[in-house]
Every structure is written in C-alpha cells, then in structure tokens.
C-alpha cells in the first residue's frame, strides 16, 4: 500500500469504470492521479469476461452496443487508435407475445404485429418525439401520460407498457416523458431493413484496456482497493481511507452511485443531495451448442417469465469470432428483496432456464456454460422530477468532484458515451480550478 500510494496522489478517483477512466485519461500527465477500483480489473459496468472455450475471447458481462449519436465515445475510440475495430451492424429486434416471435425491424413487420391504426399512431408519436428539442418541460409528466395523450391507450398497452415494464418494473408509471423522448431520439439510425448499431470487434474490452494503458503511460496509477471513507475537514477534502489506511490527497472525484457515496462520506455535509434511486440488473450469459433464435438479436418479451429480454449476441456479431453461440438473458430489478438479488447464482440461473424452456423448448440441453453478473446500481430510475436531482461535477465541498451515471451527460439515458463525457467534463472542472 505504501509503495502504491507513493508519491502522494493529488487527485484520487474512486471507481475505475468508464467515468473514472475518462477523468484519469484527461488528467494523467497534468496531475498526480490515482484510480482506486474495488474490482480486480477496471471497466465497471463495461467490463468483460475472458472466456476460454473453443476459442479464447473477451465478451461483455452486460450486453453493450454503440449508437450513431455517441459522438464522444466514437471520437475517443479513434483517438485511442482502435477505430478499425468499430463496426456498424444491423441489430435485428423482435417481440415475443402470444406464444411466438414477431420480428419488429421494418414497417411491414411492425404492421404484422400491431393493429394498423396503432402503427400509424406510433409512427406519429415517434415523429413528434424527434422534433422536441428542449425536453425540460417533459421532466414533470410521466411517460405513460404523454404516450396516452399523444397516441392513445392501445399504443401504450400493446407497445410501450411491456417495454417500460421490462425496463423499470414497479417504477414504470413513475418514469418521466423526458426519459422516453431521449430514448426515442437516440434510436434514429434506422434504415428500411432495421437499426444499425456499433460494436467493437473483439469486444469493448479494447477500449478499457487502451484507456488504462494510456493512463499508466502518462504516469497515472490504477490500484485495486475499496474506499471506505472520504475524509473532509473544515469543508475541504483531506484524503480517503482504503483498507484502514488514510491516504492524503487534494481532490477526490467520486464516480460511485449516490447511495454508495452516502456510505463513505458524511451525508449531512451541506450541498450534498444524494437522493437518486437506482435499479439493479441480473444478467446471465449462456454459451450454447446451437442457436436459440433464427435471426433475432434483441428479443423483448411480453410473457410471464422472470426476465424481460433475450439477446442473442451471435445473431449480431458473427459466430466465427467466438466458436460458440452466446445468449444473454436479463432482467432489471427494483430492490434488494427481489429474488434476482437475494437468490444464489445457481438459483437465478435455474429460474432463467425454466423461463427459457417456456419460450424455446429444448433450450436447456443447448447450454454448455453460464456466467451471471448482478449489480444493485446499474441505472438511475429516471422518474418525474429527476432533472432537478442531477449531481453537479463540482460540489460545494472544496476538492470534491462527482462524475458518473448521475451526471448531466448521462441524462436522459445512461450510456458509455455519457459516462465518458461526464469523466471528461469533470476533469475539465478540476483543471479549471486547481487547489494550490
Ligand atoms: C445491462 C446493461 C447494459 C448496458 N448496455 C449499454 C449499451 O448497450 N450501450 C451503452 O452505451 N451503455 C450501456 N450500458 C451502460 C454503461 O455500461 C454505463 O453507463 C457505464 O459503463 C457506466 O460507467 P460509470 O463509470 O459511470 O459507472 P460504473 O461502471 O458503475 O463504475 C463505477 C466503478 O466504481 C467501483 N466502485 C464502487 N464502489 C467503490 C469503492 N467503495 N471503492 C472503489 N471502487 C468502487 C465499481 O466497482 C465500478 O467499477 C449498460 C449497462 C448495463 C448495466
């Protein structure tokens, strides 16, 4: 510990996810910067498994892709010299209801799945959503009310309700229209044959690795450890505590979820309003002997099963990259009492396999191996009034900065791009206001 923290850092970044890595990437070389990450490897939500199966490969613990609007992320990928790995591929989608899969990529396919008048109303809603530039006023009404007022109950019930339900569970009726508008606007790279999504061939691992390399080359350090306290005295950051040892520093950038920050700092400090609710995710990855679906990459589900989506990664990225079929089965959950959080790994997998059997008979026999990743803090709940809860990069406490999924750059939807932008913006604030 003494050698790792010597020389004394000026800036400590808590968390080596994309926000922490981006802040360090901007600051390293200009400042003595140290990232402290509680997991053995950096990457946070965007980290990957190393799988040794037929082939050796990296694959994201949570399914990830890029949207055409992710400007900062795309330009960072090019700056890191790995732009040649970024490919734009068609991500086919489908809907499972009434016992079968309905492809939902082209207007014709959507017409087959929904009543004609609902498709017209849905199209008008999407067109209207795309024209709305300032979403602020929509932070105060629910997505449900806006959808029903704009397109009617039938469009809400047949199309949006199952999507909101799988994304926000019991919180679905609290979510703001501002979130929905942001979501619709992101998903605009849609041609006649469906949507194009970006993916790094070889995995997003390459971005995390290239950022970590660059930080280290510029003299920054990435240290494995869990921060248990941020020491504040007279309204000013003095240091952090890692494994019982106080490490002095001038500045702290915290990238952890607000409720985690509450545990490591005096929550009564003035100007710290850490009142953002998060939801968790339980995401299983299955290595399969055979494909599960014919063509569909992303399948939303409106059936009584304990997950909201099945994502067949190898219907998006060629099977030859992995030598086996890869399928994510995933669900968000709203609180720690959920069985998806309280059950053992094997029990969650059993729940998921039983659900899969209901949709695809014989799926259990196809499974070669599985992994399960679960986290409590995987996305803020973008409820009505969320816009006012966004945390600023620079706090009222001297030397304390915040960047992450709770930042403005991640509103109205958290993303890799948002966390990278948040890290950059926060580093710019640090550079603007150095403590002598
Ligand atoms: C299921 C799922 C699917 C997603 N799909 C996409 C997608 O397709 N496209 C997209 O752009 N984005 C996607 N995202 C979102 C994206 O992954 C995140 O927005 C982004 O990675 C968050 O980065 P972050 O640094 O803000 O937070 P995090 O990645 O959560 O980083 C915070 C870090 O802090 C560490 N930490 C916590 N407590 C401590 C402590 N006490 N001491 C030290 N370290 C600590 C954690 O281990 C973690 O590494 C997805 C996320 C999930 C969960």
GROMACS .gro file of N, CA and C in nm, residues 108-210:
model
  309
  108UNK      N    1  -4.327  -0.305  -4.243
  108UNK     CA    2  -4.413  -0.417  -4.280
  108UNK      C    3  -4.424  -0.519  -4.164
  109UNK      N    4  -4.308  -0.548  -4.102
  109UNK     CA    5  -4.309  -0.644  -3.989
  109UNK      C    6  -4.389  -0.588  -3.871
  110UNK      N    7  -4.372  -0.457  -3.846
  110UNK     CA    8  -4.444  -0.396  -3.733
  110UNK      C    9  -4.595  -0.402  -3.760
  111UNK      N   10  -4.631  -0.383  -3.888
  111UNK     CA   11  -4.774  -0.391  -3.925
  111UNK      C   12  -4.833  -0.530  -3.899
  112UNK      N   13  -4.748  -0.631  -3.909
  112UNK     CA   14  -4.796  -0.767  -3.886
  112UNK      C   15  -4.820  -0.794  -3.737
  113UNK      N   16  -4.745  -0.717  -3.652
  113UNK     CA   17  -4.752  -0.744  -3.509
  113UNK      C   18  -4.856  -0.657  -3.437
  114UNK      N   19  -4.880  -0.535  -3.491
  114UNK     CA   20  -4.970  -0.443  -3.421
  114UNK      C   21  -5.086  -0.404  -3.512
  115UNK      N   22  -5.201  -0.365  -3.451
  115UNK     CA   23  -5.314  -0.319  -3.534
  115UNK      C   24  -5.272  -0.197  -3.617
  116UNK      N   25  -5.330  -0.188  -3.740
  116UNK     CA   26  -5.290  -0.084  -3.836
  116UNK      C   27  -5.294   0.057  -3.774
  117UNK      N   28  -5.406   0.089  -3.705
  117UNK     CA   29  -5.419   0.225  -3.650
  117UNK      C   30  -5.314   0.252  -3.542
  118UNK      N   31  -5.274   0.148  -3.469
  118UNK     CA   32  -5.170   0.165  -3.365
  118UNK      C   33  -5.036   0.197  -3.431
  119UNK      N   34  -5.009   0.134  -3.546
  119UNK     CA   35  -4.882   0.160  -3.615
  119UNK      C   36  -4.878   0.306  -3.661
  120UNK      N   37  -4.992   0.354  -3.714
  120UNK     CA   38  -4.999   0.494  -3.759
  120UNK      C   39  -4.974   0.585  -3.639
  121UNK      N   40  -5.044   0.559  -3.528
  121UNK     CA   41  -5.030   0.645  -3.409
  121UNK      C   42  -4.888   0.638  -3.354
  122UNK      N   43  -4.828   0.518  -3.356
  122UNK     CA   44  -4.691   0.500  -3.307
  122UNK      C   45  -4.593   0.579  -3.394
  123UNK      N   46  -4.614   0.573  -3.526
  123UNK     CA   47  -4.526   0.647  -3.618
  123UNK      C   48  -4.536   0.797  -3.591
  124UNK      N   49  -4.659   0.846  -3.572
  124UNK     CA   50  -4.677   0.990  -3.546
  124UNK      C   51  -4.611   1.028  -3.413
  125UNK      N   52  -4.622   0.940  -3.314
  125UNK     CA   53  -4.559   0.968  -3.184
  125UNK      C   54  -4.407   0.980  -3.200
  126UNK      N   55  -4.347   0.885  -3.275
  126UNK     CA   56  -4.201   0.887  -3.295
  126UNK      C   57  -4.161   1.015  -3.369
  127UNK      N   58  -4.239   1.051  -3.473
  127UNK     CA   59  -4.207   1.174  -3.548
  127UNK      C   60  -4.215   1.296  -3.456
  128UNK      N   61  -4.317   1.300  -3.374
  128UNK     CA   62  -4.334   1.414  -3.282
  128UNK      C   63  -4.216   1.417  -3.182
  129UNK      N   64  -4.182   1.301  -3.127
  129UNK     CA   65  -4.073   1.294  -3.027
  129UNK      C   66  -3.943   1.348  -3.086
  130UNK      N   67  -3.919   1.320  -3.213
  130UNK     CA   68  -3.792   1.361  -3.275
  130UNK      C   69  -3.784   1.512  -3.297
  131UNK      N   70  -3.900   1.580  -3.296
  131UNK     CA   71  -3.897   1.725  -3.320
  131UNK      C   72  -3.879   1.804  -3.189
  132UNK      N   73  -3.889   1.735  -3.077
  132UNK     CA   74  -3.883   1.808  -2.949
  132UNK      C   75  -3.738   1.828  -2.908
  133UNK      N   76  -3.693   1.954  -2.909
  133UNK     CA   77  -3.551   1.981  -2.880
  133UNK      C   78  -3.529   1.997  -2.729
  134UNK      N   79  -3.616   2.078  -2.665
  134UNK     CA   80  -3.598   2.102  -2.522
  134UNK      C   81  -3.690   2.009  -2.443
  135UNK      N   82  -3.624   1.914  -2.373
  135UNK     CA   83  -3.705   1.813  -2.304
  135UNK      C   84  -3.739   1.853  -2.160
  136UNK      N   85  -3.688   1.971  -2.116
  136UNK     CA   86  -3.701   2.008  -1.974
  136UNK      C   87  -3.846   2.001  -1.926
  137UNK      N   88  -3.938   2.056  -2.005
  137UNK     CA   89  -4.078   2.061  -1.960
  137UNK      C   90  -4.136   1.920  -1.944
  138UNK      N   91  -4.077   1.823  -2.010
  138UNK     CA   92  -4.131   1.686  -2.008
  138UNK      C   93  -4.080   1.606  -1.887
  139UNK      N   94  -3.996   1.672  -1.806
  139UNK     CA   95  -3.944   1.607  -1.685
  139UNK      C   96  -4.055   1.596  -1.580
  140UNK      N   97  -4.160   1.677  -1.596
  140UNK     CA   98  -4.263   1.680  -1.492
  140UNK      C   99  -4.387   1.600  -1.526
  141UNK      N  100  -4.388   1.534  -1.642
  141UNK     CA  101  -4.503   1.445  -1.669
  141UNK      C  102  -4.453   1.302  -1.692
  142UNK      N  103  -4.540   1.209  -1.664
  142UNK     CA  104  -4.495   1.069  -1.678
  142UNK      C  105  -4.497   1.029  -1.826
  143UNK      N  106  -4.411   0.933  -1.857
  143UNK     CA  107  -4.406   0.879  -1.994
  143UNK      C  108  -4.544   0.822  -2.029
  144UNK      N  109  -4.606   0.756  -1.932
  144UNK     CA  110  -4.737   0.693  -1.957
  144UNK      C  111  -4.838   0.798  -2.002
  145UNK      N  112  -4.845   0.910  -1.927
  145UNK     CA  113  -4.945   1.013  -1.961
  145UNK      C  114  -4.916   1.071  -2.100
  146UNK      N  115  -4.787   1.096  -2.126
  146UNK     CA  116  -4.753   1.156  -2.257
  146UNK      C  117  -4.788   1.061  -2.371
  147UNK      N  118  -4.760   0.933  -2.352
  147UNK     CA  119  -4.790   0.835  -2.459
  147UNK      C  120  -4.941   0.828  -2.481
  148UNK      N  121  -5.016   0.817  -2.371
  148UNK     CA  122  -5.162   0.804  -2.385
  148UNK      C  123  -5.221   0.931  -2.447
  149UNK      N  124  -5.173   1.050  -2.402
  149UNK     CA  125  -5.224   1.176  -2.459
  149UNK      C  126  -5.189   1.187  -2.608
  150UNK      N  127  -5.069   1.136  -2.645
  150UNK     CA  128  -5.021   1.155  -2.783
  150UNK      C  129  -5.073   1.046  -2.878
  151UNK      N  130  -5.079   0.921  -2.829
  151UNK     CA  131  -5.109   0.811  -2.923
  151UNK      C  132  -5.221   0.719  -2.877
  152UNK      N  133  -5.271   0.741  -2.755
  152UNK     CA  134  -5.384   0.661  -2.709
  152UNK      C  135  -5.345   0.539  -2.626
  153UNK      N  136  -5.445   0.487  -2.553
  153UNK     CA  137  -5.423   0.375  -2.459
  153UNK      C  138  -5.375   0.248  -2.529
  154UNK      N  139  -5.429   0.225  -2.649
  154UNK     CA  140  -5.398   0.099  -2.716
  154UNK      C  141  -5.249   0.091  -2.749
  155UNK      N  142  -5.191   0.202  -2.797
  155UNK     CA  143  -5.047   0.203  -2.828
  155UNK      C  144  -4.968   0.184  -2.698
  156UNK      N  145  -5.016   0.249  -2.591
  156UNK     CA  146  -4.945   0.231  -2.463
  156UNK      C  147  -4.949   0.083  -2.422
  157UNK      N  148  -5.069   0.026  -2.423
  157UNK     CA  149  -5.084  -0.112  -2.372
  157UNK      C  150  -5.014  -0.215  -2.460
  158UNK      N  151  -5.023  -0.197  -2.593
  158UNK     CA  152  -4.969  -0.303  -2.679
  158UNK      C  153  -4.820  -0.286  -2.702
  159UNK      N  154  -4.769  -0.164  -2.701
  159UNK     CA  155  -4.628  -0.145  -2.738
  159UNK      C  156  -4.541  -0.099  -2.621
  160UNK      N  157  -4.581   0.010  -2.555
  160UNK     CA  158  -4.490   0.070  -2.456
  160UNK      C  159  -4.495   0.005  -2.318
  161UNK      N  160  -4.614  -0.038  -2.276
  161UNK     CA  161  -4.625  -0.090  -2.140
  161UNK      C  162  -4.530  -0.207  -2.115
  162UNK      N  163  -4.525  -0.308  -2.206
  162UNK     CA  164  -4.432  -0.419  -2.182
  162UNK      C  165  -4.285  -0.374  -2.180
  163UNK      N  166  -4.251  -0.273  -2.264
  163UNK     CA  167  -4.111  -0.225  -2.267
  163UNK      C  168  -4.078  -0.154  -2.136
  164UNK      N  169  -4.171  -0.068  -2.092
  164UNK     CA  170  -4.147   0.005  -1.967
  164UNK      C  171  -4.142  -0.092  -1.850
  165UNK      N  172  -4.227  -0.192  -1.857
  165UNK     CA  173  -4.234  -0.291  -1.750
  165UNK      C  174  -4.103  -0.369  -1.741
  166UNK      N  175  -4.047  -0.408  -1.857
  166UNK     CA  176  -3.923  -0.486  -1.851
  166UNK      C  177  -3.805  -0.398  -1.812
  167UNK      N  178  -3.813  -0.268  -1.837
  167UNK     CA  179  -3.700  -0.180  -1.804
  167UNK      C  180  -3.710  -0.124  -1.662
  168UNK      N  181  -3.832  -0.095  -1.616
  168UNK     CA  182  -3.844  -0.027  -1.486
  168UNK      C  183  -3.932  -0.101  -1.385
  169UNK      N  184  -3.985  -0.217  -1.417
  169UNK     CA  185  -4.065  -0.296  -1.323
  169UNK      C  186  -4.172  -0.210  -1.256
  170UNK      N  187  -4.177  -0.217  -1.122
  170UNK     CA  188  -4.281  -0.145  -1.048
  170UNK      C  189  -4.269   0.007  -1.062
  171UNK      N  190  -4.155   0.055  -1.108
  171UNK     CA  191  -4.137   0.200  -1.124
  171UNK      C  192  -4.186   0.252  -1.260
  172UNK      N  193  -4.243   0.163  -1.340
  172UNK     CA  194  -4.274   0.202  -1.480
  172UNK      C  195  -4.367   0.324  -1.489
  173UNK      N  196  -4.456   0.339  -1.391
  173UNK     CA  197  -4.551   0.451  -1.401
  173UNK      C  198  -4.493   0.580  -1.346
  174UNK      N  199  -4.371   0.572  -1.290
  174UNK     CA  200  -4.309   0.693  -1.234
  174UNK      C  201  -4.215   0.760  -1.334
  175UNK      N  202  -4.177   0.684  -1.439
  175UNK     CA  203  -4.074   0.731  -1.532
  175UNK      C  204  -4.122   0.853  -1.611
  176UNK      N  205  -4.032   0.948  -1.634
  176UNK     CA  206  -4.073   1.075  -1.695
  176UNK      C  207  -4.079   1.066  -1.848
  177UNK      N  208  -4.157   1.157  -1.907
  177UNK     CA  209  -4.165   1.166  -2.053
  177UNK      C  210  -4.030   1.213  -2.109
  178UNK      N  211  -3.953   1.290  -2.031
  178UNK     CA  212  -3.822   1.336  -2.078
  178UNK      C  213  -3.732   1.216  -2.107
  179UNK      N  214  -3.738   1.115  -2.023
  179UNK     CA  215  -3.659   0.993  -2.047
  179UNK      C  216  -3.701   0.928  -2.179
  180UNK      N  217  -3.833   0.915  -2.196
  180UNK     CA  218  -3.884   0.847  -2.316
  180UNK      C  219  -3.840   0.921  -2.443
  181UNK      N  220  -3.851   1.055  -2.440
  181UNK     CA  221  -3.814   1.133  -2.559
  181UNK      C  222  -3.666   1.114  -2.592
  182UNK      N  223  -3.583   1.117  -2.487
  182UNK     CA  224  -3.439   1.097  -2.507
  182UNK      C  225  -3.411   0.963  -2.569
  183UNK      N  226  -3.480   0.864  -2.521
  183UNK     CA  227  -3.463   0.726  -2.567
  183UNK      C  228  -3.502   0.713  -2.717
  184UNK      N  229  -3.616   0.772  -2.751
  184UNK     CA  230  -3.663   0.765  -2.891
  184UNK      C  231  -3.563   0.838  -2.982
  185UNK      N  232  -3.511   0.951  -2.935
  185UNK     CA  233  -3.421   1.031  -3.019
  185UNK      C  234  -3.287   0.960  -3.042
  186UNK      N  235  -3.238   0.888  -2.942
  186UNK     CA  236  -3.111   0.814  -2.959
  186UNK      C  237  -3.123   0.712  -3.072
  187UNK      N  238  -3.239   0.647  -3.078
  187UNK     CA  239  -3.254   0.533  -3.169
  187UNK      C  240  -3.301   0.577  -3.306
  188UNK      N  241  -3.212   0.653  -3.376
  188UNK     CA  242  -3.257   0.709  -3.504
  188UNK      C  243  -3.180   0.654  -3.624
  189UNK      N  244  -3.085   0.563  -3.601
  189UNK     CA  245  -3.004   0.511  -3.712
  189UNK      C  246  -3.075   0.392  -3.778
  190UNK      N  247  -3.201   0.413  -3.812
  190UNK     CA  248  -3.284   0.303  -3.858
  190UNK      C  249  -3.311   0.315  -4.008
  191UNK      N  250  -3.265   0.219  -4.087
  191UNK     CA  251  -3.293   0.220  -4.230
  191UNK      C  252  -3.414   0.133  -4.258
  192UNK      N  253  -3.441   0.108  -4.386
  192UNK     CA  254  -3.559   0.029  -4.422
  192UNK      C  255  -3.551  -0.114  -4.366
  193UNK      N  256  -3.426  -0.163  -4.346
  193UNK     CA  257  -3.412  -0.302  -4.300
  193UNK      C  258  -3.389  -0.314  -4.150
  194UNK      N  259  -3.394  -0.202  -4.078
  194UNK     CA  260  -3.373  -0.209  -3.933
  194UNK      C  261  -3.262  -0.117  -3.888
  195UNK      N  262  -3.227  -0.129  -3.760
  195UNK     CA  263  -3.136  -0.033  -3.698
  195UNK      C  264  -2.991  -0.079  -3.707
  196UNK      N  265  -2.898   0.017  -3.733
  196UNK     CA  266  -2.755  -0.016  -3.731
  196UNK      C  267  -2.698   0.022  -3.594
  197UNK      N  268  -2.624  -0.071  -3.535
  197UNK     CA  269  -2.565  -0.048  -3.404
  197UNK      C  270  -2.414  -0.069  -3.414
  198UNK      N  271  -2.340   0.003  -3.332
  198UNK     CA  272  -2.194  -0.009  -3.337
  198UNK      C  273  -2.144  -0.111  -3.235
  199UNK      N  274  -2.040  -0.185  -3.275
  199UNK     CA  275  -1.978  -0.282  -3.183
  199UNK      C  276  -1.828  -0.286  -3.211
  200UNK      N  277  -1.749  -0.303  -3.107
  200UNK     CA  278  -1.604  -0.317  -3.123
  200UNK      C  279  -1.575  -0.464  -3.146
  201UNK      N  280  -1.531  -0.502  -3.266
  201UNK     CA  281  -1.497  -0.643  -3.289
  201UNK      C  282  -1.385  -0.682  -3.193
  202UNK      N  283  -1.402  -0.792  -3.122
  202UNK     CA  284  -1.308  -0.832  -3.018
  202UNK      C  285  -1.355  -0.784  -2.881
  203UNK      N  286  -1.458  -0.699  -2.880
  203UNK     CA  287  -1.519  -0.659  -2.752
  203UNK      C  288  -1.481  -0.519  -2.706
  204UNK      N  289  -1.566  -0.463  -2.620
  204UNK     CA  290  -1.542  -0.330  -2.563
  204UNK      C  291  -1.424  -0.331  -2.466
  205UNK      N  292  -1.378  -0.450  -2.436
  205UNK     CA  293  -1.257  -0.469  -2.357
  205UNK      C  294  -1.144  -0.383  -2.412
  206UNK      N  295  -1.138  -0.372  -2.547
  206UNK     CA  296  -1.029  -0.298  -2.612
  206UNK      C  297  -1.027  -0.151  -2.567
  207UNK      N  298  -1.144  -0.092  -2.545
  207UNK     CA  299  -1.149   0.049  -2.504
  207UNK      C  300  -1.094   0.063  -2.362
  208UNK      N  301  -1.140  -0.025  -2.274
  208UNK     CA  302  -1.097  -0.020  -2.133
  208UNK      C  303  -0.945  -0.040  -2.127
  209UNK      N  304  -0.897  -0.139  -2.201
  209UNK     CA  305  -0.754  -0.170  -2.199
  209UNK      C  306  -0.671  -0.054  -2.254
  210UNK      N  307  -0.718   0.005  -2.366
  210UNK     CA  308  -0.641   0.114  -2.428
  210UNK      C  309  -0.640   0.238  -2.338
   0.00000   0.00000   0.00000
